[in-house]
CSV table of C-alpha atoms and ligand atoms in Angstrom, one decimal:
chain,number,residue,atom,x,y,z
Q,1,UNK,CA,82.2,178.0,175.0
Q,2,UNK,CA,79.6,177.2,177.7
Q,3,UNK,CA,76.4,179.4,178.3
Q,4,UNK,CA,73.8,179.4,181.0
Q,5,UNK,CA,70.7,180.9,179.6
Q,6,UNK,CA,68.2,181.7,182.4
Q,7,UNK,CA,64.5,181.7,181.6
Q,8,UNK,CA,65.2,179.6,178.4
Q,9,UNK,CA,61.9,177.8,178.7
Q,10,UNK,CA,60.1,181.2,178.2
Q,11,UNK,CA,59.4,183.0,175.0
Q,12,UNK,CA,62.4,185.0,174.1
Q,13,UNK,CA,64.8,182.7,176.1
Q,14,UNK,CA,63.5,179.6,174.3
Q,15,UNK,CA,63.9,181.1,170.9
Q,16,UNK,CA,67.3,182.2,171.8
Q,17,UNK,CA,68.2,178.6,172.9
Q,18,UNK,CA,67.2,177.4,169.4
Q,19,UNK,CA,69.1,180.4,167.7
Q,20,UNK,CA,72.3,179.6,169.7
Q,21,UNK,CA,72.3,175.7,169.1
Q,22,UNK,CA,71.7,176.3,165.4
Q,23,UNK,CA,74.3,179.1,164.9
Q,24,UNK,CA,77.1,178.0,167.1
Q,25,UNK,CA,77.3,174.2,166.8
Q,26,UNK,CA,80.1,173.8,169.1
Q,27,UNK,CA,78.7,175.8,172.0
Q,28,UNK,CA,77.3,174.0,175.2
Q,29,UNK,CA,74.1,175.7,176.2
Q,30,UNK,CA,72.5,175.2,179.7
Q,31,UNK,CA,68.9,176.4,180.2
Q,32,UNK,CA,68.2,177.2,183.8
Q,33,UNK,CA,64.6,177.9,184.4
Q,34,UNK,CA,62.1,177.7,187.3
Q,35,UNK,CA,59.1,176.5,185.0
Q,36,UNK,CA,56.7,179.2,186.4
Q,37,UNK,CA,53.4,179.4,184.5
Q,38,UNK,CA,55.4,181.1,181.7
Q,39,UNK,CA,57.9,178.5,181.3
Q,40,UNK,CA,57.1,175.6,178.9
Q,41,UNK,CA,59.3,172.5,178.1
Q,42,UNK,CA,57.3,171.8,174.9
Q,43,UNK,CA,59.1,174.8,173.5
Q,44,UNK,CA,62.4,173.0,174.0
Q,45,UNK,CA,61.4,169.5,173.0
Q,46,UNK,CA,63.3,169.6,169.7
Q,47,UNK,CA,66.5,170.2,171.6
Q,48,UNK,CA,66.4,167.9,174.5
Q,49,UNK,CA,68.2,165.2,172.8
Q,50,UNK,CA,71.0,167.5,171.6
Q,51,UNK,CA,74.2,166.6,173.1
Q,52,UNK,CA,75.2,170.3,173.6
Q,53,UNK,CA,72.0,171.1,175.4
Q,54,UNK,CA,71.2,170.7,179.1
Q,55,UNK,CA,68.1,171.6,181.0
Q,56,UNK,CA,68.3,172.4,184.7
Q,57,UNK,CA,65.3,173.4,186.7
Q,58,UNK,CA,66.1,176.0,189.2
Q,59,UNK,CA,65.0,179.3,190.7
Q,60,UNK,CA,67.4,182.3,190.2
Q,61,UNK,CA,66.4,183.7,193.6
Q,62,UNK,CA,67.6,180.4,195.3
Q,63,UNK,CA,71.2,181.2,196.3
Q,64,UNK,CA,72.4,177.7,197.0
Q,65,UNK,CA,71.0,176.3,193.9
Q,66,UNK,CA,72.5,179.0,191.7
Q,67,UNK,CA,75.9,178.6,193.2
Q,68,UNK,CA,76.1,174.9,193.1
Q,69,UNK,CA,75.1,175.0,189.3
Q,70,UNK,CA,77.9,177.7,188.6
Q,71,UNK,CA,80.4,175.4,190.6
Q,72,UNK,CA,79.5,172.4,188.7
Q,73,UNK,CA,78.9,173.8,185.2
Q,74,UNK,CA,81.7,176.5,185.1
Q,75,UNK,CA,80.0,178.6,182.6
Q,76,UNK,CA,81.8,181.4,180.5
Q,77,UNK,CA,78.7,183.4,179.6
Q,78,UNK,CA,75.5,184.0,181.5
Q,79,UNK,CA,72.3,185.6,179.5
Q,80,UNK,CA,69.6,186.5,181.9
Q,81,UNK,CA,66.0,186.2,180.4
Q,82,UNK,CA,64.5,184.8,183.5
Q,83,UNK,CA,61.8,187.3,184.8
Q,84,UNK,CA,58.2,187.9,185.5
Q,85,UNK,CA,57.4,189.5,182.2
Q,86,UNK,CA,53.7,190.5,182.2
Q,87,UNK,CA,52.8,194.2,183.0
Q,88,UNK,CA,49.1,193.3,183.9
Q,89,UNK,CA,50.1,190.7,186.5
Q,90,UNK,CA,52.6,193.1,187.9
Q,91,UNK,CA,49.7,195.6,188.5
Q,92,UNK,CA,47.8,192.9,190.3
Q,93,UNK,CA,50.7,191.8,192.5
Q,94,UNK,CA,54.2,193.3,192.2
Q,95,UNK,CA,55.9,191.2,194.9
Q,96,UNK,CA,57.2,188.3,192.9
Q,97,UNK,CA,58.3,190.8,190.3
Q,98,UNK,CA,60.7,192.3,192.8
Q,99,UNK,CA,61.7,188.9,194.1
Q,100,UNK,CA,62.5,187.5,190.6
Q,101,UNK,CA,63.5,190.4,188.5
Q,102,UNK,CA,65.6,192.3,191.3
Q,103,UNK,CA,66.8,189.7,193.9
Q,104,UNK,CA,67.2,187.0,191.3
Q,105,UNK,CA,69.5,189.3,189.2
Q,106,UNK,CA,71.4,190.0,192.3
Q,107,UNK,CA,72.0,186.3,193.0
Q,108,UNK,CA,73.2,185.7,189.5
Q,109,UNK,CA,75.4,188.8,189.6
Q,110,UNK,CA,77.1,187.4,192.8
Q,111,UNK,CA,77.5,184.0,191.2
Q,112,UNK,CA,79.1,185.6,188.2
Q,113,UNK,CA,81.5,187.5,190.4
Q,114,UNK,CA,82.6,184.5,192.4
Q,115,UNK,CA,83.0,182.5,189.3
Q,116,UNK,CA,84.9,185.3,187.4
Q,117,UNK,CA,82.6,185.0,184.5
Q,118,UNK,CA,83.5,186.3,181.1
Q,119,UNK,CA,80.3,188.1,180.4
Q,120,UNK,CA,77.1,188.5,182.2
Q,121,UNK,CA,74.3,189.8,179.7
Q,122,UNK,CA,71.1,191.3,181.2
Q,123,UNK,CA,68.1,191.2,178.8
Q,124,UNK,CA,66.4,194.3,179.8
Q,125,UNK,CA,63.5,196.3,178.0
Q,126,UNK,CA,62.6,199.6,176.5
Q,127,UNK,CA,59.9,199.9,179.2
Q,128,UNK,CA,62.6,201.3,181.6
Q,129,UNK,CA,62.4,204.4,179.6
Q,130,UNK,CA,58.8,205.1,180.5
Q,131,UNK,CA,56.8,206.2,177.4
Q,132,UNK,CA,56.5,208.9,174.7
Q,133,UNK,CA,53.6,211.2,173.8
Q,134,UNK,CA,51.3,210.1,171.0
Q,135,UNK,CA,51.8,213.6,169.3
Q,136,UNK,CA,55.4,213.5,169.0
Q,137,UNK,CA,56.4,210.9,166.4
Q,138,UNK,CA,60.0,212.7,166.1
Q,139,UNK,CA,61.0,211.5,169.8
Q,140,UNK,CA,62.6,208.0,170.3
Q,141,UNK,CA,64.2,206.2,173.2
Q,142,UNK,CA,68.1,206.4,173.0
Q,143,UNK,CA,70.6,204.7,175.5
Q,144,UNK,CA,70.8,208.2,177.1
Q,145,UNK,CA,67.1,208.7,177.7
Q,146,UNK,CA,66.6,208.8,181.4
Q,147,UNK,CA,65.0,206.0,183.3
Q,148,UNK,CA,61.4,206.9,184.1
Q,149,UNK,CA,59.2,203.8,184.8
Q,150,UNK,CA,55.4,203.4,185.0
Q,151,UNK,CA,54.6,199.8,186.2
Q,152,UNK,CA,55.8,197.7,189.1
Q,153,UNK,CA,57.1,195.4,186.0
Q,154,UNK,CA,59.2,198.1,184.5
Q,155,UNK,CA,60.4,199.5,187.8
Q,156,UNK,CA,61.8,196.1,188.7
Q,157,UNK,CA,63.5,195.7,185.3
Q,158,UNK,CA,65.0,199.3,185.9
Q,159,UNK,CA,66.2,198.3,189.3
Q,160,UNK,CA,67.9,195.1,187.9
Q,161,UNK,CA,69.6,197.4,185.3
Q,162,UNK,CA,71.1,199.7,187.9
Q,163,UNK,CA,72.2,196.9,189.9
Q,164,UNK,CA,74.0,195.2,186.8
Q,165,UNK,CA,75.6,198.6,186.1
Q,166,UNK,CA,76.7,198.9,189.8
Q,167,UNK,CA,78.4,195.5,189.8
Q,168,UNK,CA,80.4,196.7,186.7
Q,169,UNK,CA,81.5,200.0,188.1
Q,170,UNK,CA,82.1,198.7,191.7
Q,171,UNK,CA,83.5,195.1,191.1
Q,172,UNK,CA,84.6,195.3,187.5
Q,173,UNK,CA,82.0,192.6,186.5
Q,174,UNK,CA,82.1,192.4,182.6
Q,175,UNK,CA,78.5,193.1,181.8
Q,176,UNK,CA,76.3,194.3,178.8
Q,177,UNK,CA,72.5,195.3,179.0
Q,178,UNK,CA,70.3,195.2,175.9
Q,179,UNK,CA,66.8,197.0,176.0
Q,180,UNK,CA,64.6,195.7,173.3
Q,181,UNK,CA,61.1,196.8,172.2
Q,182,UNK,CA,58.0,194.5,172.0
Q,183,UNK,CA,58.8,191.1,170.8
Q,184,UNK,CA,56.4,188.6,168.8
Q,185,UNK,CA,56.8,185.3,167.2
Q,186,UNK,CA,56.7,181.5,168.1
Q,187,UNK,CA,56.3,180.5,171.7
Q,188,UNK,CA,54.9,183.8,172.7
Q,189,UNK,CA,52.6,183.1,175.9
Q,190,UNK,CA,49.1,183.7,175.0
Q,191,UNK,CA,48.5,186.4,177.9
Q,192,UNK,CA,50.4,189.0,175.6
Q,193,UNK,CA,48.6,191.0,173.0
Q,194,UNK,CA,49.4,189.3,169.8
Q,195,UNK,CA,49.1,185.7,170.7
Q,196,UNK,CA,45.9,186.4,172.8
Q,197,UNK,CA,44.3,188.1,169.9
Q,198,UNK,CA,45.2,185.1,167.5
Q,199,UNK,CA,44.1,182.5,170.1
Q,200,UNK,CA,40.8,184.5,170.7
Q,201,UNK,CA,39.9,185.0,167.2
Q,202,UNK,CA,40.4,181.3,166.3
Q,203,UNK,CA,38.2,180.2,169.3
Q,204,UNK,CA,35.6,182.8,168.4
Q,205,UNK,CA,36.0,184.8,171.6
Q,206,UNK,CA,36.1,188.7,171.6
Q,207,UNK,CA,39.2,190.5,171.1
Q,208,UNK,CA,39.8,192.8,174.3
Q,209,UNK,CA,41.4,196.1,173.4
Q,210,UNK,CA,42.3,198.2,176.3
Q,211,UNK,CA,41.0,201.9,176.1
Q,212,UNK,CA,40.8,203.2,172.5
Q,213,UNK,CA,43.6,200.9,171.1
Q,214,UNK,CA,45.5,204.0,170.3
Q,215,UNK,CA,48.8,203.1,172.3
Q,216,UNK,CA,51.7,202.5,170.2
Q,217,UNK,CA,54.3,199.8,170.5
Q,218,UNK,CA,57.3,199.1,168.3
Q,219,UNK,CA,57.3,195.5,167.3
Q,220,UNK,CA,60.3,193.3,166.7
Q,221,UNK,CA,60.4,189.7,165.3
Q,222,UNK,CA,61.8,187.6,168.2
Q,223,UNK,CA,64.6,186.1,166.1
Q,224,UNK,CA,66.0,189.7,165.3
Q,225,UNK,CA,66.2,190.1,169.1
Q,226,UNK,CA,68.3,186.7,169.3
Q,227,UNK,CA,70.6,187.9,166.6
Q,228,UNK,CA,71.3,191.2,168.3
Q,229,UNK,CA,72.1,189.5,171.5
Q,230,UNK,CA,74.3,187.2,169.9
Q,231,UNK,CA,76.2,190.0,168.3
Q,232,UNK,CA,76.4,191.8,171.6
Q,233,UNK,CA,77.9,188.9,173.3
Q,234,UNK,CA,80.7,188.4,170.6
Q,235,UNK,CA,81.2,192.0,169.6
Q,236,UNK,CA,79.6,194.4,172.0
Q,237,UNK,CA,81.6,196.5,174.5
Q,238,UNK,CA,81.8,195.6,178.0
Q,239,UNK,CA,79.9,198.0,180.4
Q,240,UNK,CA,77.6,199.3,177.5
Q,241,UNK,CA,73.9,199.4,177.0
Q,242,UNK,CA,72.3,198.7,173.6
Q,243,UNK,CA,68.9,199.5,172.5
Q,244,UNK,CA,67.3,197.1,170.2
Q,245,UNK,CA,64.4,197.9,167.6
Q,246,UNK,CA,63.4,198.0,164.1
Q,247,UNK,CA,61.1,201.1,163.5
Q,248,UNK,CA,58.0,198.9,163.4
Q,249,UNK,CA,55.6,201.1,165.2
Q,250,UNK,CA,51.8,200.3,165.3
Q,251,UNK,CA,48.9,201.3,167.3
Q,252,UNK,CA,47.3,198.2,169.2
Q,253,UNK,CA,44.1,198.7,166.9
Q,254,UNK,CA,46.3,198.4,163.9
Q,255,UNK,CA,47.7,195.2,165.2
Q,256,UNK,CA,44.5,193.7,166.1
Q,257,UNK,CA,43.0,194.6,162.8
Q,258,UNK,CA,45.8,193.1,160.9
Q,259,UNK,CA,45.3,189.8,162.8
Q,260,UNK,CA,41.5,189.9,161.9
Q,261,UNK,CA,42.3,190.6,158.2
Q,262,UNK,CA,44.8,187.8,158.1
Q,263,UNK,CA,42.6,185.1,159.9
Q,264,UNK,CA,39.4,186.4,158.2
Q,265,UNK,CA,37.7,186.4,161.5
Q,266,UNK,CA,37.6,188.2,164.9
Q,267,UNK,CA,35.6,190.7,166.7
Q,268,UNK,CA,37.1,193.7,168.7
Q,269,UNK,CA,35.7,194.4,172.3
Q,270,UNK,CA,36.9,197.7,173.8
Q,271,UNK,CA,37.6,197.2,177.4
Q,272,UNK,CA,38.7,199.1,180.5
Q,273,UNK,CA,42.1,200.6,180.1
Q,274,UNK,CA,45.3,199.3,181.8
Q,275,UNK,CA,46.3,201.5,184.9
Q,276,UNK,CA,49.1,203.6,184.1
Q,277,UNK,CA,49.1,202.5,180.6
Q,278,UNK,CA,52.1,203.7,178.6
Q,279,UNK,CA,51.2,205.6,175.4
Q,280,UNK,CA,54.0,205.0,172.9
Q,281,UNK,CA,57.3,203.1,173.0
Q,282,UNK,CA,59.8,203.7,169.9
Q,283,UNK,CA,63.4,202.8,169.9
Q,284,UNK,CA,66.4,204.6,168.2
Q,285,UNK,CA,68.6,201.6,167.1
Q,286,UNK,CA,71.4,203.7,165.9
Q,287,UNK,CA,74.1,202.7,168.3
Q,288,UNK,CA,73.6,198.8,167.6
Q,289,UNK,CA,73.4,199.5,163.9
Q,290,UNK,CA,76.6,201.7,163.7
Q,291,UNK,CA,78.8,199.9,166.2
Q,292,UNK,CA,77.8,196.3,165.7
Q,293,UNK,CA,76.3,196.5,162.3
Q,294,UNK,CA,73.0,195.0,163.4
Q,295,UNK,CA,69.9,195.2,161.3
Q,296,UNK,CA,66.7,193.4,161.8
Q,297,UNK,CA,65.9,190.8,158.9
Q,298,UNK,CA,62.0,190.8,159.2
Q,299,UNK,CA,59.6,193.7,159.0
Q,300,UNK,CA,56.1,193.7,160.7
Q,301,UNK,CA,54.1,192.8,157.8
Q,302,UNK,CA,56.2,189.7,156.9
Q,303,UNK,CA,56.7,188.8,160.8
Q,304,UNK,CA,53.0,188.9,161.7
Q,305,UNK,CA,52.2,186.6,158.8
Q,306,UNK,CA,54.7,184.1,159.9
Q,307,UNK,CA,53.7,184.3,163.5
Q,308,UNK,CA,49.9,183.7,162.6
Q,309,UNK,CA,51.0,180.6,160.5
Q,310,UNK,CA,52.9,179.3,163.5
Q,311,UNK,CA,49.9,179.6,165.8
Q,312,UNK,CA,47.7,177.8,163.2
Q,313,UNK,CA,50.5,175.2,162.7
Q,314,UNK,CA,51.0,174.6,166.4
Q,315,UNK,CA,47.7,174.6,168.0
Q,316,UNK,CA,48.6,172.0,170.5
Q,317,UNK,CA,51.3,174.3,172.0
Q,318,UNK,CA,48.8,177.2,172.9
Q,319,UNK,CA,45.6,175.0,173.3
Q,320,UNK,CA,47.2,173.2,176.1
Q,321,UNK,CA,48.2,176.4,177.9
Q,322,UNK,CA,44.7,178.0,177.6
Q,323,UNK,CA,43.0,174.8,178.8
Q,324,UNK,CA,44.7,174.9,182.1
Q,325,UNK,CA,45.3,177.4,185.1
Q,326,UNK,CA,45.2,180.0,182.5
Q,327,UNK,CA,41.4,180.0,182.3
Q,328,UNK,CA,41.4,181.3,185.9
Q,329,UNK,CA,43.8,184.0,185.0
Q,330,UNK,CA,41.7,185.0,182.1
Q,331,UNK,CA,38.4,185.2,184.1
Q,332,UNK,CA,40.1,187.2,186.7
Q,333,UNK,CA,41.6,189.7,184.3
Q,334,UNK,CA,38.8,190.0,181.6
Q,335,UNK,CA,35.7,188.6,183.4
Q,336,UNK,CA,34.2,192.0,184.5
Q,337,UNK,CA,36.5,194.4,182.7
W,1,NAD,P1,58.3,184.8,179.5
W,1,NAD,O1,57.5,185.3,180.7
W,1,NAD,O2,57.8,184.2,178.4
W,1,NAD,O3,59.5,183.9,180.1
W,1,NAD,C1,60.2,184.0,181.4
W,1,NAD,C2,60.8,182.6,181.6
W,1,NAD,O4,61.6,182.9,182.8
W,1,NAD,C3,59.9,181.5,182.0
W,1,NAD,O5,60.4,180.4,181.3
W,1,NAD,C4,59.9,181.4,183.5
W,1,NAD,O6,59.7,180.0,183.7
W,1,NAD,C5,61.3,181.9,183.9
W,1,NAD,N1,61.4,182.3,185.3
W,1,NAD,C6,60.5,183.2,185.8
W,1,NAD,N2,61.0,183.4,187.2
W,1,NAD,C7,62.0,182.6,187.4
W,1,NAD,C8,62.9,182.2,188.4
W,1,NAD,N3,62.7,182.9,189.6
W,1,NAD,N4,64.1,181.5,188.2
W,1,NAD,C9,64.2,180.9,186.9
W,1,NAD,N5,63.5,181.2,185.9
W,1,NAD,C10,62.4,181.9,186.1
W,1,NAD,O7,59.2,186.2,179.2
W,1,NAD,P2,59.7,186.8,177.8
W,1,NAD,O8,58.8,187.5,177.2
W,1,NAD,O9,60.4,185.7,177.2
W,1,NAD,O10,60.9,187.7,178.3
W,1,NAD,C11,62.2,187.4,178.6
W,1,NAD,C12,62.9,188.5,179.1
W,1,NAD,O11,63.0,189.5,178.0
W,1,NAD,C13,62.6,189.2,180.3
W,1,NAD,O12,63.5,189.6,181.1
W,1,NAD,C14,61.8,190.4,179.8
W,1,NAD,O13,61.8,191.5,180.7
W,1,NAD,C15,62.5,190.8,178.6
W,1,NAD,N6,61.9,191.5,177.4
W,1,NAD,C16,60.7,191.1,177.0
W,1,NAD,C17,60.2,191.7,175.8
W,1,NAD,C18,58.9,191.1,175.2
W,1,NAD,O14,58.2,191.8,174.4
W,1,NAD,N7,58.3,189.9,175.6
W,1,NAD,C19,60.7,192.7,175.3
W,1,NAD,C20,61.9,193.3,175.9
W,1,NAD,C21,62.5,192.6,177.0
W,2,TDX,O1,44.4,192.0,176.2
W,2,TDX,C1,45.1,193.0,176.0
W,2,TDX,N1,44.6,194.0,175.4
W,2,TDX,C2,45.5,195.1,175.0
W,2,TDX,O2,44.9,196.0,174.3
W,2,TDX,C3,46.7,192.9,176.2
W,2,TDX,C4,47.1,191.8,176.9
W,2,TDX,C5,47.3,194.0,175.9
W,2,TDX,N2,46.7,195.1,175.4
W,2,TDX,C6,47.7,196.3,175.0
W,2,TDX,C7,48.4,196.7,176.1
W,2,TDX,C8,49.7,197.3,175.4
W,2,TDX,O3,49.5,198.6,175.0
W,2,TDX,O4,48.4,195.9,173.9
W,2,TDX,C9,49.7,196.4,174.2
W,2,TDX,C10,50.7,195.3,174.2
W,2,TDX,O5,50.5,194.7,175.6
W,2,TDX,P1,51.3,193.4,176.2
W,2,TDX,O6,51.3,192.3,175.2
W,2,TDX,O7,50.9,193.1,177.6
W,2,TDX,O8,52.9,194.0,176.1
W,2,TDX,P2,53.6,195.5,176.8
W,2,TDX,O9,52.7,195.7,177.9
W,2,TDX,O10,53.9,196.4,175.8
W,2,TDX,O11,55.0,194.7,177.4
W,2,TDX,C11,55.8,194.0,176.5
W,2,TDX,O12,57.0,194.6,175.9
W,2,TDX,C12,57.9,194.9,176.8
W,2,TDX,C13,56.3,192.6,177.2
W,2,TDX,O13,55.1,191.9,178.0
W,2,TDX,C14,57.3,193.1,178.2
W,2,TDX,O14,57.8,191.8,178.9
W,2,TDX,C15,58.5,193.9,177.5
W,2,TDX,O15,59.3,194.2,178.5
């Protein structure tokens, strides 16, 4: 079995590469990644010498490169994590989100079609469903919830999902799609809520909470996302969408207060809200539970402790990120907020 994992130098893709190589010792895994600001080979350092692993630097929007990689490698399965993934960046400039998330997906689909791939798996997000009101805790996203996007990021992910479904219906391409809630864990880029708050608290910088901090996210430990995708690849039904989530809803304020409590330091600063800020995400994971028998292994209280410990033990990983170009980003986003 040979898999191409696109975006495998990023947060979830990187964790998935480690997960695959550990779980399926006989699989060949190729990570194809452009190494944008969010890609980091440090995250793959421990597998670089694994004979079943290969890294290829490439851009999924570059048709020639992608087609020649497919001709050379002849993969059975492609799992597409490659994306621009940060909502705030998409609000600043949507263009690259459309290029990578939509056009890049189309290039991959065309290559999969030409090479009669066994499975193309699209890693999507619960953000395609838009948001739920804060005063209706009885409501959850199911796979039937209509697509209703808020940010340029989520709109680009929804567009990609529709394209993936169109290639299945029109050309019979064997696809699956997963839509997961917010992930957290090792190798999470420090522009996102949890690692940003941990890094700022450790560096005695204020913890910037948008608005009143009442928005709710449904958190899943990244390894549980990896196990769900692995299961979908092996037991999922072609053409289907699977929601992934573990009922770990928290307000942003609760998340930040937990981090402060665990670290014993950190000072909250309420800042201007995100434009179009989604209120609440909450996944109904019944389908993947009933059909594939998937359940998450790590709850939030345990996962956040493990995550904080990882950031304490791996300071070099995130300190090298925040000491570079990231400083310009931080100043632009938070300087006058
Ligand atoms: P990330 O930003 O950490 O990593 C993205 C990776 O894709 C990086 O390594 C980057 O170099 C690579 N990449 C970007 N553009 C590329 C291109 N044109 N060609 C090749 N590689 C390119 O993202 P993440 O948080 O790991 O998210 C991975 C996927 O999971 C995304 O598709 C995202 O939409 C989805 N997702 C994320 C979450 C979450 O909570 N982070 C939740 C649900 C779904
Ligand atoms: O500095 C901050 N302060 C703050 O209050 C940041 C960076 C975020 N927030 C809030 C905004 C959100 O309500 O925290 C919440 C989480 O924010 P992000 O970490 O940016 O994640 P989110 O916008 O929820 O999107 C994430 O989950 C779905 C991923 O980044 C997406 O790639 C995924 O699809």
